[in-house]
Amino acid sequence: MAKRRTELTEKKIAEMEKEGRGQGTGENYKPWITIQDFPSSGLVTRSKGWKTKRIHHFLSKLERDYFYVLEWNRNVVDIREQYPLTREDTLFIAENKGFKHPTDPKSQNPIVMTTDFLITLSNSNGFTHVARTIKPSKELENERTIEKFEIERSYWADRGVDWGIITEKEMPKNMIENVEWLHSSYFEMEDLPSSTLQTYIQQMKTFIQKYNTSIIEIVTEFDNKFQLDNGMGLEILKHLIARRELQVDINQKIHTHLWCEDVFN
């Protein structure tokens, strides 16, 4: 994990609470930790969510990969990353179990522990929550890491929330690569009126049904026919897949050289 930009003091924690971090749901949720809390690093990224319409903050590539899995899951209705745990409770759990509570390396102040994702699921019984911690598999045998996991597990168990660890071994590689490729195309395109986009969408659906050729040939022909900038046809097609208006097997890698009949169901 990247190192924090400034030491975490009681004053800093109070400021973060006052900012509303860790509070709210959906578009109004503010993660406890943001990428601004860390020096510039390739480890941290952010992305606008399909479900929440807000910017999500990820402290590792593995966290971002899992986010893509959640984005594609129809049952997921809210994703709250870097979710803070009540510090009084984690301190109590740590003391009871004889573990040292995590502290800031500079100030030695007890930190506010977080769970990487608190996820809201919609099902036939209403809404449920699950908590997921993301970790590389090679770190699971570290004794100190296991102690922190036990604090986290006990915290969520006390609240009746299912908690689990996700490693890269549980990540569906093709799905993640596909959703990463599609992700920025989900939202409507800048400088393209909604009514115009809808016209192009209908035309693209016709193209897909009419021509039996590769994806790249379809979108190139589309750009030429409507005198669009190069790549616009592909963006429209990706928008349709992201919105599930074109059905694909998301677990099969989408390559633009593939024929349409082999990609679209």
Short mmCIF file of C-alpha atoms in Angstrom, two decimals, residues 1 10 16 27 41 46 61 77 97 99 116 120 128 138 150 161 165 174-175 188 196 200 213 219 224 236 239 244 251:
data_model
loop_
_atom_site.label_atom_id
_atom_site.label_comp_id
_atom_site.label_asym_id
_atom_site.label_seq_id
_atom_site.Cartn_x
_atom_site.Cartn_y
_atom_site.Cartn_z
CA MET A 1 0.00 0.00 0.00
CA GLU A 10 -6.21 13.01 16.55
CA MET A 16 -11.66 13.92 8.39
CA GLU A 27 -23.52 9.47 -4.93
CA SER A 41 1.84 7.00 -7.09
CA ARG A 46 -9.91 6.69 -9.31
CA LYS A 61 -4.79 -2.19 -8.91
CA VAL A 77 -26.59 -1.27 -6.05
CA LYS A 97 -7.82 -10.68 21.48
CA PHE A 99 -3.51 -7.84 19.39
CA ASP A 116 -11.86 -1.99 1.30
CA THR A 120 -25.05 -3.14 -0.93
CA THR A 128 -28.21 -6.79 2.26
CA LYS A 138 1.12 -13.84 -1.04
CA GLU A 150 -9.27 -11.06 12.69
CA VAL A 161 -22.42 -8.62 8.04
CA ILE A 165 -11.12 -11.75 1.69
CA ASN A 174 -11.44 -11.78 -18.84
CA MET A 175 -14.38 -10.04 -17.19
CA GLU A 188 -23.04 9.59 -22.63
CA THR A 196 -28.02 12.31 -31.71
CA TYR A 200 -26.44 6.48 -33.77
CA THR A 213 -17.97 -9.28 -40.42
CA VAL A 219 -17.15 0.32 -36.65
CA ASN A 224 -17.24 6.29 -42.85
CA ILE A 236 -20.85 3.84 -29.53
CA HIS A 239 -21.47 2.17 -24.88
CA ARG A 244 -26.18 -4.26 -21.90
CA ASN A 251 -16.24 -13.89 -19.39
#
